[in-house]
Amino acid sequence: MFDAPSSPLGDVPVAFTPEPAATASDYDVIRRALEHLTTRFRSQPTVEEVADVVGLSPSHLHHVFRRWCGLSPKAFLQAVTLDRARDLLRRDDVNLLDASYELGLSGPGRLHDLFVTHEAMSPGDFKTGGAGLVIRWGVAPSPFGVAVLTATDRGLCGIGFADQAGGVQEAYRDLARRWPAASFVRDDAAIGPYAAQAFDPACWSPDRPLRVVLIGTDFEVTVWRTLLSVPLGCATTYGDIAQTIGRPKAARAVGAAVGKNPISFVVPCHRVIGRDGALTGYHWGLTRKRAMLGWETAKRRGDGPAEDGAVA
DNA sequence: ATGCAGTAACCCG
DNA sequence: CGGGTTACTGCAT
């Protein structure tokens, strides 16, 4: 499944080199490439064309792209072309949602499907019990750009993304603002392992579950929990989530809650789309949502060769 | 009261 | 038919 040992995901054990220069500019290239591929997928741009746009040789682009996304540009394009993400909305999968949804939204619990242990904390609990809480935060590379992560000693509590080198500060502020009472400490080393695990779902196992802390209102936490049971490479709609949690008409409120999801990617808010298959919105940018969806779909298909000679 | 990451319906090329 | 726009909802905050 994972045949790219050179992938940044494969080995980001603990430390993150404080030298994001090369990494950051690489991502900028990737970002523009993704932008081009996703906005112009209709015309099926060639690798050469994209390389030209981002100012790299085709082979270099191929190399960098592959390192970041684990897929060749060609394979990625193929994945994104399913844009009418309708294809991901398989009616039968919705029942799967019902099946794995359980009650009891407060306190620890585990999603058997995904092996993410989570703990819910209401704003009230957080305010009283977690006022002096220390939150460590750090920066790490990810397949979707430079990621900013936050964690308490109980587990991961936030993931955000930065678009440019300076964007880190912005992303950090975005996350930090959500827990005004906490004190923050920069600690890349402590964050590293979370990043490594979070962006490699293959690492989520019963023996080493990803520990996550959800901080929000009851309604929000319920929505986020439900999201956790949407299988990788699938998609659901706001309305379906609403139905699943027993408020069939709260689609719109669900949308609002989904948008506040603090742990992007791990809580797969990118798998929620409009009823007609349109990608409605994403806090960290629609392009990134597309990238995640495409990445997952391609990943799930277990596509291997990913060469230009790939099947049409 | 407010605003929303929804939705169904309609209109146009 | 596909894409863009409108009018209307129901609900958490």
mmCIF file of N, CA and C in Angstrom, chain A residues 164-243:
data_model
loop_
_atom_site.group_PDB
_atom_site.id
_atom_site.type_symbol
_atom_site.label_atom_id
_atom_site.label_comp_id
_atom_site.label_asym_id
_atom_site.label_seq_id
_atom_site.Cartn_x
_atom_site.Cartn_y
_atom_site.Cartn_z
ATOM 1 N N GLN A 164 1.575 29.637 3.172
ATOM 2 C CA GLN A 164 2.880 30.178 2.854
ATOM 3 C C GLN A 164 3.725 30.135 4.107
ATOM 4 N N ALA A 165 4.959 30.468 3.939
ATOM 5 C CA ALA A 165 5.856 30.458 5.082
ATOM 6 C C ALA A 165 5.270 31.291 6.216
ATOM 7 N N GLY A 166 4.794 32.471 5.898
ATOM 8 C CA GLY A 166 4.227 33.349 6.902
ATOM 9 C C GLY A 166 2.882 32.869 7.411
ATOM 10 N N GLY A 167 2.307 31.930 6.669
ATOM 11 C CA GLY A 167 0.989 31.438 7.023
ATOM 12 C C GLY A 167 0.946 30.646 8.305
ATOM 13 N N VAL A 168 2.101 30.201 8.739
ATOM 14 C CA VAL A 168 2.148 29.416 9.972
ATOM 15 C C VAL A 168 1.571 30.219 11.128
ATOM 16 N N GLN A 169 2.002 31.439 11.223
ATOM 17 C CA GLN A 169 1.527 32.296 12.312
ATOM 18 C C GLN A 169 0.015 32.456 12.244
ATOM 19 N N GLU A 170 -0.460 32.619 11.028
ATOM 20 C CA GLU A 170 -1.886 32.797 10.817
ATOM 21 C C GLU A 170 -2.658 31.553 11.238
ATOM 22 N N ALA A 171 -2.164 30.423 10.807
ATOM 23 C CA ALA A 171 -2.819 29.162 11.153
ATOM 24 C C ALA A 171 -2.785 28.937 12.659
ATOM 25 N N TYR A 172 -1.666 29.258 13.239
ATOM 26 C CA TYR A 172 -1.543 29.115 14.693
ATOM 27 C C TYR A 172 -2.563 29.982 15.415
ATOM 28 N N ARG A 173 -2.680 31.209 14.961
ATOM 29 C CA ARG A 173 -3.637 32.108 15.588
ATOM 30 C C ARG A 173 -5.052 31.568 15.464
ATOM 31 N N ASP A 174 -5.339 31.055 14.291
ATOM 32 C CA ASP A 174 -6.661 30.490 14.032
ATOM 33 C C ASP A 174 -6.999 29.407 15.055
ATOM 34 N N LEU A 175 -6.013 28.571 15.326
ATOM 35 C CA LEU A 175 -6.243 27.476 16.278
ATOM 36 C C LEU A 175 -6.251 27.982 17.710
ATOM 37 N N ALA A 176 -5.278 28.803 18.028
ATOM 38 C CA ALA A 176 -5.102 29.256 19.405
ATOM 39 C C ALA A 176 -6.316 30.051 19.894
ATOM 40 N N ARG A 177 -6.918 30.753 18.979
ATOM 41 C CA ARG A 177 -8.058 31.576 19.333
ATOM 42 C C ARG A 177 -9.200 30.743 19.915
ATOM 43 N N ARG A 178 -9.189 29.460 19.599
ATOM 44 C CA ARG A 178 -10.290 28.602 20.045
ATOM 45 C C ARG A 178 -10.186 28.218 21.507
ATOM 46 N N TRP A 179 -9.015 28.378 22.075
ATOM 47 C CA TRP A 179 -8.852 28.030 23.487
ATOM 48 C C TRP A 179 -8.178 29.202 24.200
ATOM 49 N N PRO A 180 -8.929 30.265 24.385
ATOM 50 C CA PRO A 180 -8.371 31.517 24.898
ATOM 51 C C PRO A 180 -7.774 31.365 26.296
ATOM 52 N N ALA A 181 -8.318 30.450 27.060
ATOM 53 C CA ALA A 181 -7.878 30.347 28.455
ATOM 54 C C ALA A 181 -6.583 29.553 28.601
ATOM 55 N N ALA A 182 -6.237 28.795 27.590
ATOM 56 C CA ALA A 182 -5.064 27.930 27.706
ATOM 57 C C ALA A 182 -3.771 28.699 27.454
ATOM 58 N N SER A 183 -2.700 28.123 27.971
ATOM 59 C CA SER A 183 -1.404 28.727 27.679
ATOM 60 C C SER A 183 -0.675 27.847 26.672
ATOM 61 N N PHE A 184 -0.062 28.463 25.702
ATOM 62 C CA PHE A 184 0.537 27.718 24.607
ATOM 63 C C PHE A 184 2.059 27.685 24.684
ATOM 64 N N VAL A 185 2.587 26.544 24.323
ATOM 65 C CA VAL A 185 4.030 26.369 24.337
ATOM 66 C C VAL A 185 4.475 25.769 23.017
ATOM 67 N N ARG A 186 5.397 26.406 22.370
ATOM 68 C CA ARG A 186 5.903 25.852 21.118
ATOM 69 C C ARG A 186 6.777 24.643 21.418
ATOM 70 N N ASP A 187 6.462 23.524 20.781
ATOM 71 C CA ASP A 187 7.195 22.303 21.081
ATOM 72 C C ASP A 187 7.085 21.340 19.904
ATOM 73 N N ASP A 188 7.865 21.574 18.879
ATOM 74 C CA ASP A 188 7.800 20.761 17.665
ATOM 75 C C ASP A 188 8.090 19.294 17.935
ATOM 76 N N ALA A 189 8.993 19.061 18.852
ATOM 77 C CA ALA A 189 9.382 17.675 19.133
ATOM 78 C C ALA A 189 8.213 16.867 19.681
ATOM 79 N N ALA A 190 7.437 17.496 20.544
ATOM 80 C CA ALA A 190 6.305 16.789 21.136
ATOM 81 C C ALA A 190 5.211 16.553 20.104
ATOM 82 N N ILE A 191 5.139 17.434 19.131
ATOM 83 C CA ILE A 191 4.095 17.374 18.123
ATOM 84 C C ILE A 191 4.402 16.360 17.025
ATOM 85 N N GLY A 192 5.693 16.195 16.758
ATOM 86 C CA GLY A 192 6.121 15.336 15.659
ATOM 87 C C GLY A 192 5.412 13.996 15.560
ATOM 88 N N PRO A 193 5.407 13.223 16.633
ATOM 89 C CA PRO A 193 4.781 11.900 16.576
ATOM 90 C C PRO A 193 3.303 11.981 16.214
ATOM 91 N N TYR A 194 2.615 12.978 16.735
ATOM 92 C CA TYR A 194 1.200 13.142 16.391
ATOM 93 C C TYR A 194 1.046 13.339 14.893
ATOM 94 N N ALA A 195 1.892 14.201 14.345
ATOM 95 C CA ALA A 195 1.813 14.486 12.920
ATOM 96 C C ALA A 195 2.056 13.223 12.105
ATOM 97 N N ALA A 196 3.083 12.513 12.484
ATOM 98 C CA ALA A 196 3.436 11.308 11.741
ATOM 99 C C ALA A 196 2.271 10.338 11.712
ATOM 100 N N GLN A 197 1.632 10.198 12.846
ATOM 101 C CA GLN A 197 0.538 9.232 12.934
ATOM 102 C C GLN A 197 -0.737 9.746 12.285
ATOM 103 N N ALA A 198 -1.010 11.015 12.507
ATOM 104 C CA ALA A 198 -2.261 11.580 12.016
ATOM 105 C C ALA A 198 -2.379 11.496 10.499
ATOM 106 N N PHE A 199 -1.264 11.737 9.836
ATOM 107 C CA PHE A 199 -1.334 11.771 8.381
ATOM 108 C C PHE A 199 -1.030 10.429 7.731
ATOM 109 N N ASP A 200 -0.997 9.403 8.522
ATOM 110 C CA ASP A 200 -0.837 8.071 7.961
ATOM 111 C C ASP A 200 -1.834 7.131 8.612
ATOM 112 N N PRO A 201 -3.078 7.169 8.107
ATOM 113 C CA PRO A 201 -4.149 6.394 8.726
ATOM 114 C C PRO A 201 -3.818 4.910 8.853
ATOM 115 N N ALA A 202 -2.857 4.465 8.089
ATOM 116 C CA ALA A 202 -2.478 3.059 8.187
ATOM 117 C C ALA A 202 -1.893 2.786 9.570
ATOM 118 N N CYS A 203 -1.496 3.857 10.239
ATOM 119 C CA CYS A 203 -0.886 3.702 11.558
ATOM 120 C C CYS A 203 -1.907 3.661 12.679
ATOM 121 N N TRP A 204 -3.173 3.885 12.326
ATOM 122 C CA TRP A 204 -4.173 3.862 13.386
ATOM 123 C C TRP A 204 -4.535 2.419 13.673
ATOM 124 N N SER A 205 -4.069 1.907 14.767
ATOM 125 C CA SER A 205 -4.333 0.511 15.080
ATOM 126 C C SER A 205 -4.821 0.394 16.521
ATOM 127 N N PRO A 206 -5.370 -0.754 16.853
ATOM 128 C CA PRO A 206 -5.909 -0.955 18.190
ATOM 129 C C PRO A 206 -4.842 -0.777 19.265
ATOM 130 N N ASP A 207 -3.647 -1.202 18.974
ATOM 131 C CA ASP A 207 -2.603 -1.135 19.998
ATOM 132 C C ASP A 207 -2.029 0.278 20.117
ATOM 133 N N ARG A 208 -2.133 1.018 19.042
ATOM 134 C CA ARG A 208 -1.605 2.376 19.137
ATOM 135 C C ARG A 208 -2.632 3.353 18.561
ATOM 136 N N PRO A 209 -3.736 3.493 19.259
ATOM 137 C CA PRO A 209 -4.782 4.379 18.745
ATOM 138 C C PRO A 209 -4.320 5.827 18.802
ATOM 139 N N LEU A 210 -4.855 6.591 17.899
ATOM 140 C CA LEU A 210 -4.557 8.018 17.913
ATOM 141 C C LEU A 210 -5.422 8.671 18.983
ATOM 142 N N ARG A 211 -4.779 9.322 19.921
ATOM 143 C CA ARG A 211 -5.542 9.937 21.010
ATOM 144 C C ARG A 211 -5.927 11.360 20.653
ATOM 145 N N VAL A 212 -7.198 11.614 20.812
ATOM 146 C CA VAL A 212 -7.735 12.878 20.347
ATOM 147 C C VAL A 212 -8.635 13.501 21.406
ATOM 148 N N VAL A 213 -8.563 14.792 21.565
ATOM 149 C CA VAL A 213 -9.442 15.485 22.497
ATOM 150 C C VAL A 213 -10.340 16.441 21.730
ATOM 151 N N LEU A 214 -11.638 16.240 21.880
ATOM 152 C CA LEU A 214 -12.603 17.081 21.187
ATOM 153 C C LEU A 214 -13.160 18.123 22.151
ATOM 154 N N ILE A 215 -12.977 19.367 21.840
ATOM 155 C CA ILE A 215 -13.487 20.418 22.707
ATOM 156 C C ILE A 215 -14.533 21.238 21.975
ATOM 157 N N GLY A 216 -15.780 21.134 22.411
ATOM 158 C CA GLY A 216 -16.848 21.875 21.752
ATOM 159 C C GLY A 216 -18.168 21.664 22.459
ATOM 160 N N THR A 217 -19.240 22.236 21.927
ATOM 161 C CA THR A 217 -20.566 22.032 22.519
ATOM 162 C C THR A 217 -20.998 20.596 22.267
ATOM 163 N N ASP A 218 -22.027 20.162 22.987
ATOM 164 C CA ASP A 218 -22.517 18.802 22.813
ATOM 165 C C ASP A 218 -22.855 18.514 21.357
ATOM 166 N N PHE A 219 -23.547 19.447 20.777
ATOM 167 C CA PHE A 219 -23.954 19.263 19.392
ATOM 168 C C PHE A 219 -22.746 19.111 18.478
ATOM 169 N N GLU A 220 -21.801 19.970 18.661
ATOM 170 C CA GLU A 220 -20.606 19.923 17.815
ATOM 171 C C GLU A 220 -19.870 18.605 17.968
ATOM 172 N N VAL A 221 -19.686 18.206 19.217
ATOM 173 C CA VAL A 221 -18.965 16.964 19.459
ATOM 174 C C VAL A 221 -19.707 15.781 18.845
ATOM 175 N N THR A 222 -21.014 15.816 18.939
ATOM 176 C CA THR A 222 -21.806 14.743 18.339
ATOM 177 C C THR A 222 -21.556 14.676 16.836
ATOM 178 N N VAL A 223 -21.568 15.818 16.219
ATOM 179 C CA VAL A 223 -21.325 15.864 14.782
ATOM 180 C C VAL A 223 -19.928 15.333 14.457
ATOM 181 N N TRP A 224 -18.950 15.764 15.220
ATOM 182 C CA TRP A 224 -17.575 15.346 14.948
ATOM 183 C C TRP A 224 -17.408 13.857 15.150
ATOM 184 N N ARG A 225 -18.044 13.336 16.182
ATOM 185 C CA ARG A 225 -17.961 11.892 16.432
ATOM 186 C C ARG A 225 -18.533 11.140 15.239
ATOM 187 N N THR A 226 -19.650 11.635 14.770
ATOM 188 C CA THR A 226 -20.293 10.984 13.643
ATOM 189 C C THR A 226 -19.381 11.002 12.427
ATOM 190 N N LEU A 227 -18.700 12.110 12.253
ATOM 191 C CA LEU A 227 -17.784 12.224 11.125
ATOM 192 C C LEU A 227 -16.722 11.142 11.175
ATOM 193 N N LEU A 228 -16.298 10.821 12.378
ATOM 194 C CA LEU A 228 -15.235 9.837 12.531
ATOM 195 C C LEU A 228 -15.633 8.472 11.992
ATOM 196 N N SER A 229 -16.908 8.257 11.813
ATOM 197 C CA SER A 229 -17.309 6.942 11.317
ATOM 198 C C SER A 229 -17.568 6.944 9.825
ATOM 199 N N VAL A 230 -17.249 8.012 9.167
ATOM 200 C CA VAL A 230 -17.324 7.999 7.707
ATOM 201 C C VAL A 230 -16.038 7.378 7.184
ATOM 202 N N PRO A 231 -16.165 6.280 6.462
ATOM 203 C CA PRO A 231 -14.988 5.549 6.023
ATOM 204 C C PRO A 231 -14.100 6.365 5.097
ATOM 205 N N LEU A 232 -12.849 6.053 5.117
ATOM 206 C CA LEU A 232 -11.886 6.714 4.236
ATOM 207 C C LEU A 232 -12.255 6.503 2.779
ATOM 208 N N GLY A 233 -12.122 7.545 2.008
ATOM 209 C CA GLY A 233 -12.413 7.426 0.590
ATOM 210 C C GLY A 233 -13.889 7.481 0.256
ATOM 211 N N CYS A 234 -14.721 7.727 1.258
ATOM 212 C CA CYS A 234 -16.148 7.870 1.021
ATOM 213 C C CYS A 234 -16.566 9.293 1.349
ATOM 214 N N ALA A 235 -17.789 9.602 1.046
ATOM 215 C CA ALA A 235 -18.279 10.926 1.372
ATOM 216 C C ALA A 235 -19.711 10.828 1.841
ATOM 217 N N THR A 236 -20.135 11.824 2.571
ATOM 218 C CA THR A 236 -21.511 11.888 3.024
ATOM 219 C C THR A 236 -21.985 13.328 2.887
ATOM 220 N N THR A 237 -23.230 13.564 3.193
ATOM 221 C CA THR A 237 -23.761 14.917 3.049
ATOM 222 C C THR A 237 -24.158 15.497 4.400
ATOM 223 N N TYR A 238 -24.324 16.791 4.430
ATOM 224 C CA TYR A 238 -24.715 17.468 5.665
ATOM 225 C C TYR A 238 -26.066 16.931 6.133
ATOM 226 N N GLY A 239 -26.943 16.733 5.181
ATOM 227 C CA GLY A 239 -28.261 16.230 5.507
ATOM 228 C C GLY A 239 -28.203 14.839 6.122
ATOM 229 N N ASP A 240 -27.354 14.012 5.578
ATOM 230 C CA ASP A 240 -27.238 12.648 6.090
ATOM 231 C C ASP A 240 -26.733 12.632 7.525
ATOM 232 N N ILE A 241 -25.758 13.478 7.782
ATOM 233 C CA ILE A 241 -25.251 13.573 9.152
ATOM 234 C C ILE A 241 -26.391 13.994 10.070
ATOM 235 N N ALA A 242 -27.118 15.005 9.637
ATOM 236 C CA ALA A 242 -28.230 15.510 10.438
ATOM 237 C C ALA A 242 -29.194 14.381 10.768
ATOM 238 N N GLN A 243 -29.494 13.605 9.759
ATOM 239 C CA GLN A 243 -30.416 12.489 9.928
ATOM 240 C C GLN A 243 -29.871 11.483 10.924
#
